[in-house]
Coordinates of C-alpha atoms and ligand atoms in Angstrom, one line a residue:
X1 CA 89.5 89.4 -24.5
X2 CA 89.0 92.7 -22.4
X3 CA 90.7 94.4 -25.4
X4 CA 88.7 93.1 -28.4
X5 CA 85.7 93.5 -26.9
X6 CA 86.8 97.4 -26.0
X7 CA 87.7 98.1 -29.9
X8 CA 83.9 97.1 -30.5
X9 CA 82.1 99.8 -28.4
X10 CA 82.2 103.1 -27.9
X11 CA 83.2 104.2 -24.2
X12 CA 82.0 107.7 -23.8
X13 CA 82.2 109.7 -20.8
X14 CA 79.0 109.9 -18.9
X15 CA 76.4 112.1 -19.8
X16 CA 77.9 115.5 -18.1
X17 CA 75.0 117.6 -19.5
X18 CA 73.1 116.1 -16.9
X19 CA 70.8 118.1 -15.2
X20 CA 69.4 117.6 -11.9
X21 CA 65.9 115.8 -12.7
X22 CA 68.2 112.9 -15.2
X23 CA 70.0 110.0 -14.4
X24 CA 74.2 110.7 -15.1
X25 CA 75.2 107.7 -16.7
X26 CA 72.3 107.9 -19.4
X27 CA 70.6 111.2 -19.7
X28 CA 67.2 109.4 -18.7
X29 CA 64.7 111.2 -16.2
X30 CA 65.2 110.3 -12.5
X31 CA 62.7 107.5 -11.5
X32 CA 60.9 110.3 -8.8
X33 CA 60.6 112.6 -12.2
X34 CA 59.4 109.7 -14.6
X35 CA 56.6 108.5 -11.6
X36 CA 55.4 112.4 -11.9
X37 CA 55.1 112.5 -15.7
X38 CA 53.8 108.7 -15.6
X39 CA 51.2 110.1 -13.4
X40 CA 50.0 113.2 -15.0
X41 CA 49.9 110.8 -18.3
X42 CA 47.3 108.7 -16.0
X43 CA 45.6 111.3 -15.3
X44 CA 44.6 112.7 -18.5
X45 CA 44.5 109.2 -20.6
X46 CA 41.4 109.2 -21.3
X47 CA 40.2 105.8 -23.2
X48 CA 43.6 105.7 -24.0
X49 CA 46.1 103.2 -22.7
X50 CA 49.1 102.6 -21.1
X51 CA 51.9 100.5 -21.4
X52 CA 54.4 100.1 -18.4
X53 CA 57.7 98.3 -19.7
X54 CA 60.0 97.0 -17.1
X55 CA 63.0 95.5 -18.2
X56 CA 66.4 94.3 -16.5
X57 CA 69.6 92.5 -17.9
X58 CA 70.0 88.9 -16.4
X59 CA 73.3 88.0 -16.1
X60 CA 74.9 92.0 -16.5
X61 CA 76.8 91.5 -13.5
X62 CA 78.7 89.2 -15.8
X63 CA 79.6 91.9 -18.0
X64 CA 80.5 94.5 -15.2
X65 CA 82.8 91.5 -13.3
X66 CA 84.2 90.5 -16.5
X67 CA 85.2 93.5 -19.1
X68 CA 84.6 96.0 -15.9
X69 CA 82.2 99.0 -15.9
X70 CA 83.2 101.0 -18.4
X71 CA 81.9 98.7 -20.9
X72 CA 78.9 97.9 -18.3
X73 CA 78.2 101.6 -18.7
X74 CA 78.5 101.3 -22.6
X75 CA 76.0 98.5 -22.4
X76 CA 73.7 100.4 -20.8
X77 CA 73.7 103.3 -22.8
X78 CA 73.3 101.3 -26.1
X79 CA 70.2 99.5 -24.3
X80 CA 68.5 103.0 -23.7
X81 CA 69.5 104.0 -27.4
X82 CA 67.8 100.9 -28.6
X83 CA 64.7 101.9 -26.3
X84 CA 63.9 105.1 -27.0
X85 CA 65.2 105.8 -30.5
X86 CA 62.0 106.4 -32.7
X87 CA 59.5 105.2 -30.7
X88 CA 56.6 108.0 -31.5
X89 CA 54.5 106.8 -28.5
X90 CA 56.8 107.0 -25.4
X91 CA 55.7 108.8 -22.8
X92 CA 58.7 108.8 -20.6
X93 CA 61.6 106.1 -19.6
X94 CA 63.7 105.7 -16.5
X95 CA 66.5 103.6 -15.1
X96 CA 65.5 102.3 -11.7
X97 CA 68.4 101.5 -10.8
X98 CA 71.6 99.6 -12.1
X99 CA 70.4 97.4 -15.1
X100 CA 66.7 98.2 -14.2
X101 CA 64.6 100.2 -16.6
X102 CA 61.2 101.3 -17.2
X103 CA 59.6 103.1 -19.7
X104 CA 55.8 104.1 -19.9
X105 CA 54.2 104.4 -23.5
X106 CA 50.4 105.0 -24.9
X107 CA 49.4 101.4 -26.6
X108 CA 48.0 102.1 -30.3
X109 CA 44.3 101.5 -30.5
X110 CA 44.4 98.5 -32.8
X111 CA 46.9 96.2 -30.5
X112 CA 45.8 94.2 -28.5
X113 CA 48.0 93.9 -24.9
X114 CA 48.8 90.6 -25.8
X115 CA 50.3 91.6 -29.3
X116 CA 52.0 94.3 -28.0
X117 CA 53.8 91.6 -25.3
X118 CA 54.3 89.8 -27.9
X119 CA 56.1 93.1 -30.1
X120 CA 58.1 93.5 -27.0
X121 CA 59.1 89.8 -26.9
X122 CA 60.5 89.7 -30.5
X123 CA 62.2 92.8 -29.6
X124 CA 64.2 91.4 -26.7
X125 CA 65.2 88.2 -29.0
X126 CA 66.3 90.7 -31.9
X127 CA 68.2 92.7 -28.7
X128 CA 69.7 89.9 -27.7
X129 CA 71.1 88.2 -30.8
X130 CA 72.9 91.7 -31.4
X131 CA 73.9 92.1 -28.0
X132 CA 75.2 89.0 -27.5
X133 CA 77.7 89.3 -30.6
X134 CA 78.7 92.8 -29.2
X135 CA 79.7 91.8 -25.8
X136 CA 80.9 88.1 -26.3
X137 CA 78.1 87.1 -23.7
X138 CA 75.5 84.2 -24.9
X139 CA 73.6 84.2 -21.7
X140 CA 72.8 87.9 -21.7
X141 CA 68.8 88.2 -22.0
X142 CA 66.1 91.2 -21.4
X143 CA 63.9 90.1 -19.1
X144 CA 60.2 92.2 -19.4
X145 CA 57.1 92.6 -17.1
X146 CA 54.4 95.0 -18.7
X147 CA 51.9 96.2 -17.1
X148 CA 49.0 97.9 -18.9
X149 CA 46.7 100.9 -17.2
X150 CA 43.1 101.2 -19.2
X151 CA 40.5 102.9 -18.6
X152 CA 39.1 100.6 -15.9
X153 CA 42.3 100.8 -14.1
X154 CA 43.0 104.5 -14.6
X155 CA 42.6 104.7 -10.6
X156 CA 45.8 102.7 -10.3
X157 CA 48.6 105.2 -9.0
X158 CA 51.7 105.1 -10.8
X159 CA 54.0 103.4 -8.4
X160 CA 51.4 100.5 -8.3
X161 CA 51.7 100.5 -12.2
X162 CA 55.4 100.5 -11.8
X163 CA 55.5 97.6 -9.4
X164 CA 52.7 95.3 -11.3
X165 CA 55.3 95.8 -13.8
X166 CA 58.1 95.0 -11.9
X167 CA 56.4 91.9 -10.4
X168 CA 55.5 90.5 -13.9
X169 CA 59.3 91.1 -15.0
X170 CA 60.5 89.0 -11.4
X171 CA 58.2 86.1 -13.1
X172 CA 59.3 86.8 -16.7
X173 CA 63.0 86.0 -15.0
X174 CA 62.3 82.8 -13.6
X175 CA 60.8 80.8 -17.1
X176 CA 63.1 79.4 -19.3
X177 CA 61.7 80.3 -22.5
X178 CA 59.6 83.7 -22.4
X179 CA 61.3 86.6 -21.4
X180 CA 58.7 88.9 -21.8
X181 CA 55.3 89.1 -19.1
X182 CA 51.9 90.5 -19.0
X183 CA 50.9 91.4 -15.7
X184 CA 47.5 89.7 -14.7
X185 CA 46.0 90.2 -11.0
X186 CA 46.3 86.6 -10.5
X187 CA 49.9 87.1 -9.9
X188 CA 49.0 89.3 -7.1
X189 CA 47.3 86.5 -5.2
X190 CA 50.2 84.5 -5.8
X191 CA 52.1 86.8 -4.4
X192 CA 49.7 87.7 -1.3
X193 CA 49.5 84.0 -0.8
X194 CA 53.3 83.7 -0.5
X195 CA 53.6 86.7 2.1
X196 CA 50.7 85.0 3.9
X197 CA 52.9 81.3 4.5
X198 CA 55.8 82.9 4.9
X199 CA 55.2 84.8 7.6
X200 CA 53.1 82.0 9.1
X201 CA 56.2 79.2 9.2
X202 CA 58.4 80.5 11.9
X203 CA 54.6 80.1 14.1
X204 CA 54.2 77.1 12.7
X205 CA 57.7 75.5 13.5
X206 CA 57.5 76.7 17.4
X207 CA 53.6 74.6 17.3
X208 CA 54.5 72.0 15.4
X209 CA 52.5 72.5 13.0
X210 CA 55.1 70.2 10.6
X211 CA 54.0 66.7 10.9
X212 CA 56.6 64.0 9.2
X213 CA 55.0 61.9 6.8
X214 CA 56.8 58.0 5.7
X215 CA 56.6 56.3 2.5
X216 CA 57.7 53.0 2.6
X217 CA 60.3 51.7 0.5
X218 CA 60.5 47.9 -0.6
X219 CA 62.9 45.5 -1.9
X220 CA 62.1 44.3 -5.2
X221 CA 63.5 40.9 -4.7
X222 CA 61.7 39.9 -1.5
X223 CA 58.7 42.5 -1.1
X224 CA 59.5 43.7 2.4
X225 CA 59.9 46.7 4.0
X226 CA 63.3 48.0 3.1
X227 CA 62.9 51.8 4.1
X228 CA 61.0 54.8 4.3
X229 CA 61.5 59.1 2.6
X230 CA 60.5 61.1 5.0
X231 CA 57.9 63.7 3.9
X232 CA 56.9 66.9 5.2
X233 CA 53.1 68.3 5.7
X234 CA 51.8 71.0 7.8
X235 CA 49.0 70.5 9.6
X236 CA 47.1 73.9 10.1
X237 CA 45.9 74.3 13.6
X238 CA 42.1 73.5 12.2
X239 CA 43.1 70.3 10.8
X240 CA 43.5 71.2 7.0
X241 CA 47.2 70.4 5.7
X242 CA 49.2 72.4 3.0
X243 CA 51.2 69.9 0.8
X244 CA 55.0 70.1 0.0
X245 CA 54.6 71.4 -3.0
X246 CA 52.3 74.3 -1.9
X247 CA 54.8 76.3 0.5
X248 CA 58.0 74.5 -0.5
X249 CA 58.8 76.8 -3.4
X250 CA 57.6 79.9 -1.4
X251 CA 59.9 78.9 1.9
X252 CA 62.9 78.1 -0.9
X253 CA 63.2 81.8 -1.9
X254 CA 62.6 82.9 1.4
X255 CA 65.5 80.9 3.0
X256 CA 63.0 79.1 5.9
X257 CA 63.6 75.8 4.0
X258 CA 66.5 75.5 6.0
X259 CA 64.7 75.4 9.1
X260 CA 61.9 73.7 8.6
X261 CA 64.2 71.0 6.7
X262 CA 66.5 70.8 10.4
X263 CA 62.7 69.9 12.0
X264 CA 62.3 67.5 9.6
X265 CA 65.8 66.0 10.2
X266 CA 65.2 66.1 14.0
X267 CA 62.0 64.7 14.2
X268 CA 63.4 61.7 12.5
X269 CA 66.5 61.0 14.3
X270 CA 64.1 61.5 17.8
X271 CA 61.8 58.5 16.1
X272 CA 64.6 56.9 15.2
X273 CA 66.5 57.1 18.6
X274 CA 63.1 56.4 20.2
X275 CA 62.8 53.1 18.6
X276 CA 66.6 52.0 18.9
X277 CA 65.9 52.6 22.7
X278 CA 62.8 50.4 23.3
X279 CA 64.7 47.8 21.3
X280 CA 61.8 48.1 18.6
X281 CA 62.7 47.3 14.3
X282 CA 64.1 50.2 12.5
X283 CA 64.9 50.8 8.4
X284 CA 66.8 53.4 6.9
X285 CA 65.1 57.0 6.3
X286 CA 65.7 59.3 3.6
X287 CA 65.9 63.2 4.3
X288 CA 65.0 65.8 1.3
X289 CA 67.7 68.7 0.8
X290 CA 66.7 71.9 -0.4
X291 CA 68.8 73.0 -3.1
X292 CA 68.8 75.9 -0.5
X293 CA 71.6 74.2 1.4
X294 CA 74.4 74.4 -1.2
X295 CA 74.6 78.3 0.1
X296 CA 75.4 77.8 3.3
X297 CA 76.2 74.5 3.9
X298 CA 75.5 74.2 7.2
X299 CA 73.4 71.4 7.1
X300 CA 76.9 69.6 7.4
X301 CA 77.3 70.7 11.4
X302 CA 74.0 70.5 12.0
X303 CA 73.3 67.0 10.7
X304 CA 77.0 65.9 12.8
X305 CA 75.1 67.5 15.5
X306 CA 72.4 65.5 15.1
X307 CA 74.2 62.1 14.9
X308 CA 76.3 63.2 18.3
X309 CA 72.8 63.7 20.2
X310 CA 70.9 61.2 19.2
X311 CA 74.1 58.5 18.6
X312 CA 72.2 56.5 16.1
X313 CA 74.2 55.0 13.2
X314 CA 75.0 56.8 9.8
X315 CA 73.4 54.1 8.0
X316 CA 70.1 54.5 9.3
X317 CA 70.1 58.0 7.5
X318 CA 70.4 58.7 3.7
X319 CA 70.0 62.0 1.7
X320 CA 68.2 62.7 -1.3
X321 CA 69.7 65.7 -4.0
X322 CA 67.4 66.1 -6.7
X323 CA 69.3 65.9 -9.9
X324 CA 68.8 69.5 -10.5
X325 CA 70.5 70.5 -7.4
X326 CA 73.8 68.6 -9.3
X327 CA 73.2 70.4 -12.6
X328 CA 72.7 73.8 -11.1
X329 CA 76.2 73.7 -8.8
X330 CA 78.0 70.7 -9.5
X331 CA 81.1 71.5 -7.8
X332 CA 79.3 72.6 -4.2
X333 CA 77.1 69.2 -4.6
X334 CA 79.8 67.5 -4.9
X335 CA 81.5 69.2 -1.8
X336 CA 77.9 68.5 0.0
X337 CA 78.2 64.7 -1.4
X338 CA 81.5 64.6 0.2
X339 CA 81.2 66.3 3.5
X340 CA 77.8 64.0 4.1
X341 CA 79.7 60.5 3.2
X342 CA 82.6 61.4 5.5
X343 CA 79.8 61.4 8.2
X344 CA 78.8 57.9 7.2
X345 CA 75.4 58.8 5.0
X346 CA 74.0 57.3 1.7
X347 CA 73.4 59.8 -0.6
X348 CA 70.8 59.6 -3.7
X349 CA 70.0 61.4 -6.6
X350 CA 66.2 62.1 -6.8
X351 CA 63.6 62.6 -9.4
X352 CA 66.4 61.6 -12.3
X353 CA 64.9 61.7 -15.0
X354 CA 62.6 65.1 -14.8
X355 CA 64.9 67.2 -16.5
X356 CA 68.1 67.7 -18.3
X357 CA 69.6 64.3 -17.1
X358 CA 73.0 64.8 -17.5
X359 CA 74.6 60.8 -17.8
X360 CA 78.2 61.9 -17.4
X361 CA 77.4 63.0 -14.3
X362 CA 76.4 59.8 -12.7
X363 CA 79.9 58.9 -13.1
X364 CA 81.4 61.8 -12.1
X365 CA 79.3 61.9 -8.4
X366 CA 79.8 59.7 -6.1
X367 CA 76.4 59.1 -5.8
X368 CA 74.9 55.4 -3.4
X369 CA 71.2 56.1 -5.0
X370 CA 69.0 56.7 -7.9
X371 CA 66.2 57.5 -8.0
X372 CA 64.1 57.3 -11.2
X373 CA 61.2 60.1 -11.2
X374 CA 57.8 59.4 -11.1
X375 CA 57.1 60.5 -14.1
X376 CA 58.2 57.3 -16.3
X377 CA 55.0 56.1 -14.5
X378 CA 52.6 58.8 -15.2
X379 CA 50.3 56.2 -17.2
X380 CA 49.1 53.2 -15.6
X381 CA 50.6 50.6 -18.5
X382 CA 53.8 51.3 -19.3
X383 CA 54.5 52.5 -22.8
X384 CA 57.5 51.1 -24.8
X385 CA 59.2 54.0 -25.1
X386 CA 59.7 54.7 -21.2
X387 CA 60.3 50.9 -20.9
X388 CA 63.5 51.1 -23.1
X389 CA 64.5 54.1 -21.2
X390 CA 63.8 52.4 -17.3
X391 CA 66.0 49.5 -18.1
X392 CA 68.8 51.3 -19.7
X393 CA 69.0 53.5 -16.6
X394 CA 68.9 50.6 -14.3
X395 CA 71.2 48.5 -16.2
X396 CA 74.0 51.7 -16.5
X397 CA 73.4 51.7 -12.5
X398 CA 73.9 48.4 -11.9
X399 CA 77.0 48.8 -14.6
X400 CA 78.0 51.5 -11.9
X401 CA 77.0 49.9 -8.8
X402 CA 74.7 52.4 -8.4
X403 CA 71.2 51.2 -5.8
X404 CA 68.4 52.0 -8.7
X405 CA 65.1 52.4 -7.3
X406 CA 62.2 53.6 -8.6
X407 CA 59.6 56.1 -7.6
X408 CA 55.7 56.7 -8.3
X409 CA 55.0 52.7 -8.7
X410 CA 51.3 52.6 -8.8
X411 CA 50.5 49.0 -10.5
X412 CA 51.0 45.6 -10.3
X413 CA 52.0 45.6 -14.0
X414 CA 54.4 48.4 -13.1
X415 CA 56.1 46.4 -10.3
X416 CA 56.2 43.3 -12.2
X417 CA 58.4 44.9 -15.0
X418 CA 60.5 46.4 -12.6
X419 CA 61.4 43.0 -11.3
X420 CA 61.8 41.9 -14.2
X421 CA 64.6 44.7 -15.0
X422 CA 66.2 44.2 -11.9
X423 CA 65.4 47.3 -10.2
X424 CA 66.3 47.2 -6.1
X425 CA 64.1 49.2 -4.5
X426 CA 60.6 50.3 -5.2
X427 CA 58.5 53.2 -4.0
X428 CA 54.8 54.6 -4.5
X429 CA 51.4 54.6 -4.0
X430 CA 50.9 50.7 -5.3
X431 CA 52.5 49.8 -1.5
X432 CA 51.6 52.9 0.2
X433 CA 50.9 56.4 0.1
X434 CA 53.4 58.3 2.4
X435 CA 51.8 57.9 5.9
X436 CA 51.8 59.6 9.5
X437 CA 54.6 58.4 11.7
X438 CA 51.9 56.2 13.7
X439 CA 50.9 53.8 11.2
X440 CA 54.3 53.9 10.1
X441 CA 55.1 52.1 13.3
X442 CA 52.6 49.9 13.4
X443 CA 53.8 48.5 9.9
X444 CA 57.8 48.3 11.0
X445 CA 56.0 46.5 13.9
X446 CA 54.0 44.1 12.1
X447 CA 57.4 43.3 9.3
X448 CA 59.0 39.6 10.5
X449 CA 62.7 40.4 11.0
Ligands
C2E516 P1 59.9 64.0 -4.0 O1 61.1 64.1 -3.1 O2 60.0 63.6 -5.4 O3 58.8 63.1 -3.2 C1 58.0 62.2 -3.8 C2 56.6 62.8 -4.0 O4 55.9 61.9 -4.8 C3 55.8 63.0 -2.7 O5 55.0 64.1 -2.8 C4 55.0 61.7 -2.7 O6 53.8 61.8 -2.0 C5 54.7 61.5 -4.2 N1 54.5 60.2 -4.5 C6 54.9 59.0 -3.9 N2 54.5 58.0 -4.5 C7 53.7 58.4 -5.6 C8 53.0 57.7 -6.6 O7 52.9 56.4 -6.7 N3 52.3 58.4 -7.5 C9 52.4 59.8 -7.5 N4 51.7 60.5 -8.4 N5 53.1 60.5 -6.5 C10 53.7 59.8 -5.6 P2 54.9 65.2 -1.7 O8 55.0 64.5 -0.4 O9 53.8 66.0 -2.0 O10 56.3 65.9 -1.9 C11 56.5 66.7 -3.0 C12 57.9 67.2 -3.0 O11 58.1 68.2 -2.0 C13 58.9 66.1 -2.8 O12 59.2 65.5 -4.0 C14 60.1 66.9 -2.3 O13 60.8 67.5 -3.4 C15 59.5 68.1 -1.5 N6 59.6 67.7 -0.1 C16 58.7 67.0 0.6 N7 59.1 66.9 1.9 C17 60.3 67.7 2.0 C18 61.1 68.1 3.1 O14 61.0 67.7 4.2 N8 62.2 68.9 2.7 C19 62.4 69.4 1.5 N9 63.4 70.2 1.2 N10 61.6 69.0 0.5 C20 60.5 68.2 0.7
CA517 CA1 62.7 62.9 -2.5
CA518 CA1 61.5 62.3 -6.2

């Protein structure tokens, strides 16, 4: 393959003309000497404006591990060839580093920003359709943040320009479908705003700010209290609380999940073990795992850990894998799957449904659970259409032996058809909203044995 894909492009030797101020491999101004010249242009704009292009190569790596970096190197060049060749209104263009470039040009009076993401955006497709067939790589994609310096913004410095850029391409990255950005200053706030919980939750951990939150589960078939997920919600030292999905995502990319996941995982065995001692009813809890886990699996030791110091049974504890996690790594899920029924755990696979459900893979996984996502009940009658798909996903469960339960159950009507289906176990606000370990007690109190 490495062969025929060498025939196709032409491996020159790097640019040796290179003078100090430009980049080897591509002839391209050094970043410090396209921030001066980006600057000056700033300077002197005018009412004119300026576009700031950053662009980077997802999936590149794949080419350099693959073919090796001579064709990597070939790759790049052709990019910048494509970038600069007759384009009238560049001011300058740069390669960051690796597969990152940027490239500052003035924005013709009659486009709008918009348009001119849009420009950029067809030109990344058109890139990639031709790039793709050149380097046998159909995941290869440009991924652009622009940012645009007018004259109300003409105060902006160029690095700032660079890295509003920069920040628009990192969000460009993580959609499916758009690979092209225009930097607005709300991403800023998002940004601050993630800084600002980030570097709160290793505070919050050591105060306990977490609190552990229980939604009950119940069995179809008899209406009683069956089990309970465990949900996390911080409690900010004035009272307010920040929901999962407010710092979840943020504590993901940084890595914290892990830890505050372990609290959460604690905090339930200590309830659990605090029960079992004083002889008091207890039912199974499920525990959320961040897709975080799959990269360092240690949640393995640490949960054995757990079981050894609190000595409760393995059946009193079961994990929930979103579905996505399984799609995204399916042989490390699997290895997490494994490793957490050898300690004696039910595993489930949550929110099926949300996404690419991939069937084959419920046989494939040796998965105890399913859970059906909440959003087959987004309405409060059910419509046909979800109807036919509930059933058919509870009957292949059942066909499996698969538990099928089913999440976000707000009505009576909802319930009704559920019982009706057959599904086991039921979950959402039409029993109870997920509630703070007190009241959780007092209903595993008030349940008849
Ligand atoms: P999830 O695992 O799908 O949890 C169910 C979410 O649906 C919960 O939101 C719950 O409050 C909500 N819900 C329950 N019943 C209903 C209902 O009838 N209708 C509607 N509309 N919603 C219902 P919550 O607690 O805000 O959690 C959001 C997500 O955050 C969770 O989704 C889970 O992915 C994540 N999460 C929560 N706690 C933890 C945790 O301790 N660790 C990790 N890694 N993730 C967690
Ligand atoms: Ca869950
Ligand atoms: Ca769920």
């Amino acid at each position: 393959m490495s062969d025929s894909i060498l025939s196709n492009i032409s491996i020159e030797e790097p640019f040796t003309k290179a003078s100090p101020m430009q980049d080897s491999l591509t002839g391209l101004d050094r970043y410090e000497i396209f921030l001066k010249k980006l600057q000056k242009a700033i300077d002197s704009m005018g009412d004119r404006r300026i576009a700031i292009i950053y662009t980077d190569i997802k999936h590149f790596k794949y080419i350099n591990d693959t073919y090796g970096y001579q064709v990597g190197d070939a790759l790049l060049r052709d990019f910048v060839k494509e970038m600069t060749e007759g384009n009238g209104y560049m001011i300058c263009c740069s390669r960051v580093y690796s597969d990152n470039f940027v490239a500052a040009g003035y924005l013709m009076d009659e486009v709008t920003n918009e348009q001119f993401k849009d420009y950029i955006q067809y030109l990344n497709q058109e890139r990639e359709v031709k790039f793709r067939e050149k380097y046998l790589n159909s995941r290869l994609q440009f991924c652009t943040g622009i940012s645009v310096v007018d004259k109300n913004s003409r105060s902006t410095d160029a690095e700032t320009a660079v890295s509003n850029a920069n920040l628009a391409r990192k969000v460009a990255k993580e959609l499916e479908n758009d690979c092209c950005v225009l930097f607005d200053a709300g991403m800023m706030e998002g940004i601050k705003r993630e800084i600002e919980i980030t570097s709160q939750v290793p505070k919050a951990i050591a105060n306990h700010e977490f609190k552990v939150y229980y939604q009950p589960k119940i069995e179809t078939s008899t209406l009683k209290l069956t089990g309970a997920e465990a949900l996390v919600r911080w409690q900010k030292p004035d009272g307010s609380f920040i929901y999962p999905d407010q710092f979840i995502p943020f504590i993901e990319r940084s890595g914290q999940v892990v830890d505050v996941d372990y609290y959460v995982y604690r905090e339930v065995f200590e309830f659990l073990a605090g029960r079992i001692a004083a002889g008091q009813k207890v039912v199974p809890v499920s525990l959320n795992v961040s897709r975080v886990h799959l990269m360092k699996m240690s949640i393995l030791d640490y949960v054995k850990g757990l079981f050894k110091e609190y000595k409760i049974s393995p059946e009193l504890i079961e994990f929930e894998l979103t579905e996505s996690i399984y799609l995204d790594n399916t042989a490390q899920a699997l290895k997490l799957v494994e490793g957490l029924h050898d300690i004696g755990t039910k595993v489930s696979m949550d929110d099926f449904g949300s996404g690419y459900s991939s069937l084959n893979l419920l046989s494939r996984l040796p998965i105890d659970i399913i859970k059906l996502d909440k959003v087959f009940f987004k309405d409060d009658t059910l419509q046909e259409s979800d109807k036919i798909v509930i059933s058919c996903m509870v009957d292949m469960a059942r066909k499996l032996k698969i538990t099928s339960l089913c999440e976000g159950v707000e009505t009576l009507e909802q319930s009704d058809y559920l019982k009706e289906i057959g599904c086991q176990i039921q979950q959402g606000y039409y029993f109870s909203r997920p509630i703070p370990q007190e009241q959780f007690e007092r209903l595993l109190d008030e349940e008849k044995n």
